[in-house]
């Protein structure tokens, strides 16, 4: 079971790039890294998923070093509407113990200021 | 297209009563997940299904909680003899299978209050 550690909270300003790092020292060979975003009073929303190196989509980038013991979610030029909680999940959802992976934890509360 | 829907959106019940929470996943989604979320905390996994088969129910807190998905589509989470500590937001999510299962789509949730 890959336990994850991420900062409890972060502050940023509009227009800045925000990097949120998640540590997962016990990541297993078949584990993937997935990030979700949650706004108040809404369900989590998938942001990005990766296995190794770098993944980029229209919303964010995910950087994963060669040892895969950590990962960094990068949000370019944040706006006030990016204020939310960001969760890092690590595991293999395809197995019969997917519940072990689906541990959201406390997440990182990002506050974007004007 | 239509997203995941849940009903009721709000449920107030008295301690000791049974409640049934419904989840209607996105059409074609093989996998369905149930979570519980307390205020200020992340979602807590309860159970999940692939088609009609319950794959993992390790997160169900005790035997008062059960879930079913008899036809591989709509799912019901049942809580028997509710207690005040069961008060929470109950969220359902659905996804495609395989590697696409990492991208889950969440419903609006059912706010359960046990008085």
Coordinates of C-alpha atoms in Angstrom, one line a residue:
Chain A
X1 CA 0.0 0.0 0.0
X2 CA 1.6 3.2 -1.2
X3 CA 1.0 5.8 1.5
X4 CA 1.1 9.4 0.3
X5 CA 2.2 12.6 1.9
X6 CA 1.4 16.0 0.6
X7 CA 1.4 19.5 2.1
X8 CA -1.7 20.4 4.1
X9 CA -2.1 23.8 2.5
X10 CA -0.5 26.2 0.0
X11 CA -1.0 29.9 -0.9
X12 CA -0.4 31.4 -4.2
X13 CA -1.3 34.5 -6.3
X14 CA -3.2 34.8 -9.5
X15 CA -1.0 34.3 -12.6
X16 CA 1.7 32.3 -10.7
X17 CA 2.6 28.7 -11.4
X18 CA 1.8 26.3 -8.5
X19 CA 3.6 23.1 -7.9
X20 CA 2.2 20.6 -5.4
X21 CA 4.5 17.7 -4.5
X22 CA 3.2 14.3 -3.3
X23 CA 5.6 11.8 -1.7
X24 CA 5.0 8.1 -2.1
X25 CA 8.1 6.2 -1.1
X26 CA 6.5 2.8 -1.2
X27 CA 5.1 3.0 -4.7
X28 CA 4.8 -0.4 -6.3
X29 CA 5.7 -1.4 -9.9
X30 CA 2.1 -1.5 -11.1
X31 CA 0.9 1.6 -9.3
X32 CA -0.3 4.7 -11.1
X33 CA -0.4 8.3 -9.8
X34 CA -3.6 10.2 -10.1
X35 CA -4.6 13.7 -9.0
X36 CA -8.1 15.0 -8.3
X37 CA -9.4 18.5 -7.5
X38 CA -12.3 19.2 -5.3
X39 CA -14.2 22.5 -4.9
X40 CA -16.4 23.1 -1.9
X41 CA -19.8 21.4 -2.1
X42 CA -18.8 19.4 -5.1
X43 CA -17.5 15.9 -5.8
X44 CA -13.8 15.4 -6.7
X45 CA -12.9 16.0 -10.4
X46 CA -10.1 14.1 -12.2
X47 CA -7.2 16.2 -13.2
X48 CA -4.4 14.0 -14.5
X49 CA -2.9 10.6 -14.3
X50 CA 0.6 9.3 -14.9
X51 CA 3.0 6.4 -14.5
X52 CA 6.4 7.9 -15.2
X53 CA 8.2 10.9 -16.7
X54 CA 5.9 13.8 -17.6
X55 CA 2.3 14.0 -18.6
X56 CA 0.6 17.1 -19.8
X57 CA -3.0 17.9 -20.6
X58 CA -5.0 21.1 -21.0
X59 CA -5.3 21.7 -17.3
X60 CA -2.0 20.6 -15.7
X61 CA 1.3 18.8 -15.9
X62 CA 2.4 15.9 -13.8
X63 CA 6.1 15.4 -13.3
X64 CA 7.3 12.0 -12.1
X65 CA 11.1 11.4 -11.4
X66 CA 12.7 8.1 -12.5
X67 CA 12.5 6.6 -9.0
X68 CA 8.7 7.4 -8.9
X69 CA 8.9 8.0 -5.1
X70 CA 7.3 11.4 -5.6
X71 CA 5.3 13.3 -8.1
X72 CA 4.6 17.0 -8.7
X73 CA 1.3 18.5 -10.0
X74 CA 2.0 21.7 -11.8
X75 CA -0.8 24.2 -12.4
X76 CA 0.3 27.0 -14.8
X77 CA -0.9 30.6 -14.2
X78 CA -3.5 29.9 -11.6
X79 CA -6.6 31.9 -11.2
X80 CA -8.9 32.5 -8.2
X81 CA -11.1 29.7 -9.5
X82 CA -8.3 27.2 -8.9
X83 CA -8.8 27.6 -5.2
X84 CA -9.6 24.0 -4.2
X85 CA -8.4 20.9 -2.4
X86 CA -6.0 18.7 -4.5
X87 CA -5.6 15.0 -3.8
X88 CA -2.8 12.7 -4.8
X89 CA -3.7 9.0 -5.1
X90 CA -1.3 6.2 -5.7
X91 CA -2.1 2.5 -6.5
X92 CA -3.3 0.0 -9.0
X93 CA -7.0 0.4 -9.5
X94 CA -7.2 -2.6 -11.7
X95 CA -6.7 -5.2 -9.0
X96 CA -9.1 -6.6 -6.5
X97 CA -7.8 -4.4 -3.8
X98 CA -8.6 -1.1 -5.5
X99 CA -10.0 0.2 -2.2
X100 CA -6.4 0.5 -1.0
X101 CA -5.7 2.9 -3.7
X102 CA -8.8 5.0 -3.4
X103 CA -7.6 6.8 -0.2
X104 CA -8.0 10.5 -0.7
X105 CA -6.5 11.6 2.6
X106 CA -6.7 15.2 3.6
X107 CA -5.3 16.6 0.3
X108 CA -3.6 20.0 -0.2
X109 CA -5.8 23.1 0.3
X110 CA -4.7 25.6 -2.3
X111 CA -5.7 29.2 -1.8
X112 CA -5.2 31.5 -4.7
X113 CA -5.2 35.2 -3.8
X114 CA -5.7 38.2 -6.0
Chain B
X1 CA -24.4 13.9 -21.8
X2 CA -25.9 13.0 -18.4
X3 CA -23.5 12.7 -15.5
X4 CA -23.7 10.6 -12.4
X5 CA -26.9 11.2 -10.5
X6 CA -27.8 10.4 -6.9
X7 CA -31.0 10.5 -5.0
X8 CA -32.1 11.8 -2.7
X9 CA -29.9 14.8 -2.5
X10 CA -30.7 15.3 1.1
X11 CA -32.0 12.8 3.6
X12 CA -32.9 13.4 7.2
X13 CA -33.8 10.3 9.2
X14 CA -34.2 9.4 12.8
X15 CA -31.7 7.1 14.6
X16 CA -32.6 3.5 14.1
X17 CA -34.3 3.9 10.8
X18 CA -33.0 2.3 7.6
X19 CA -32.0 4.4 4.6
X20 CA -31.4 3.6 0.9
X21 CA -29.3 5.8 -1.2
X22 CA -29.4 5.5 -5.0
X23 CA -26.7 6.1 -7.6
X24 CA -27.3 6.2 -11.3
X25 CA -23.9 6.0 -13.1
X26 CA -23.0 7.3 -16.5
X27 CA -24.3 5.0 -19.2
X28 CA -21.7 2.5 -20.3
X29 CA -19.6 2.9 -17.2
X30 CA -18.5 -0.5 -16.0
X31 CA -17.2 0.5 -12.5
X32 CA -19.2 2.1 -9.7
X33 CA -17.8 3.4 -6.4
X34 CA -19.2 4.5 -3.1
X35 CA -17.5 7.0 -0.8
X36 CA -18.4 8.8 2.4
X37 CA -17.1 12.2 3.1
X38 CA -17.1 14.1 6.4
X39 CA -16.9 17.8 6.5
X40 CA -13.4 19.1 5.9
X41 CA -12.0 15.6 5.0
X42 CA -11.3 13.7 1.9
X43 CA -13.6 11.1 0.5
X44 CA -13.4 7.7 2.3
X45 CA -13.7 4.6 0.1
X46 CA -16.6 2.3 1.0
X47 CA -17.0 -0.2 -1.8
X48 CA -16.9 -0.7 -5.5
X49 CA -18.4 -2.8 -8.3
X50 CA -17.4 -4.0 -11.7
X51 CA -20.6 -4.6 -13.6
X52 CA -22.8 -6.3 -11.0
X53 CA -20.0 -7.9 -9.0
X54 CA -18.9 -6.3 -5.8
X55 CA -15.1 -6.3 -6.1
X56 CA -14.0 -4.7 -2.8
X57 CA -16.1 -3.9 0.2
X58 CA -13.3 -3.5 2.6
X59 CA -14.3 0.1 3.3
X60 CA -17.7 -0.6 4.6
X61 CA -17.6 0.4 8.3
X62 CA -19.7 -2.5 9.7
X63 CA -22.4 -4.9 8.8
X64 CA -25.1 -2.2 8.9
X65 CA -23.8 -1.0 5.6
X66 CA -24.4 -2.9 2.4
X67 CA -24.5 -2.2 -1.3
X68 CA -25.8 -3.8 -4.4
X69 CA -25.8 -3.3 -8.2
X70 CA -28.0 -6.2 -9.4
X71 CA -28.1 -5.3 -13.1
X72 CA -24.7 -3.7 -13.4
X73 CA -26.1 -0.2 -13.7
X74 CA -28.0 1.5 -10.8
X75 CA -26.6 0.9 -7.3
X76 CA -28.1 1.2 -3.9
X77 CA -26.2 1.8 -0.7
X78 CA -28.3 0.7 2.3
X79 CA -27.6 1.7 5.9
X80 CA -29.6 -0.2 8.5
X81 CA -30.4 1.0 12.0
X82 CA -28.8 4.3 11.3
X83 CA -26.7 6.1 14.0
X84 CA -25.8 9.7 14.4
X85 CA -22.2 8.9 13.4
X86 CA -23.5 7.8 10.0
X87 CA -24.3 11.5 9.2
X88 CA -22.1 12.5 6.2
X89 CA -22.1 13.2 2.5
X90 CA -22.3 10.0 0.6
X91 CA -20.8 10.2 -2.9
X92 CA -21.0 7.8 -5.8
X93 CA -18.6 7.7 -8.8
X94 CA -18.4 5.7 -12.0
X95 CA -15.8 5.0 -14.5
X96 CA -14.8 3.0 -17.5
X97 CA -12.7 -0.2 -17.0
X98 CA -9.0 -0.9 -17.1
X99 CA -6.6 2.1 -17.1
X100 CA -9.5 4.4 -17.7
X101 CA -10.8 3.5 -14.2
X102 CA -8.5 6.1 -12.8
X103 CA -10.7 8.8 -14.2
X104 CA -13.8 8.7 -12.0
X105 CA -16.8 10.9 -12.4
X106 CA -18.5 11.9 -9.2
X107 CA -22.1 12.5 -8.6
X108 CA -23.5 15.5 -6.5
X109 CA -23.7 13.3 -3.4
X110 CA -26.5 12.6 -0.8
X111 CA -26.3 14.6 2.4
X112 CA -27.4 12.2 5.2
X113 CA -28.4 13.6 8.5
X114 CA -29.3 11.2 11.3
X115 CA -31.1 12.9 14.2

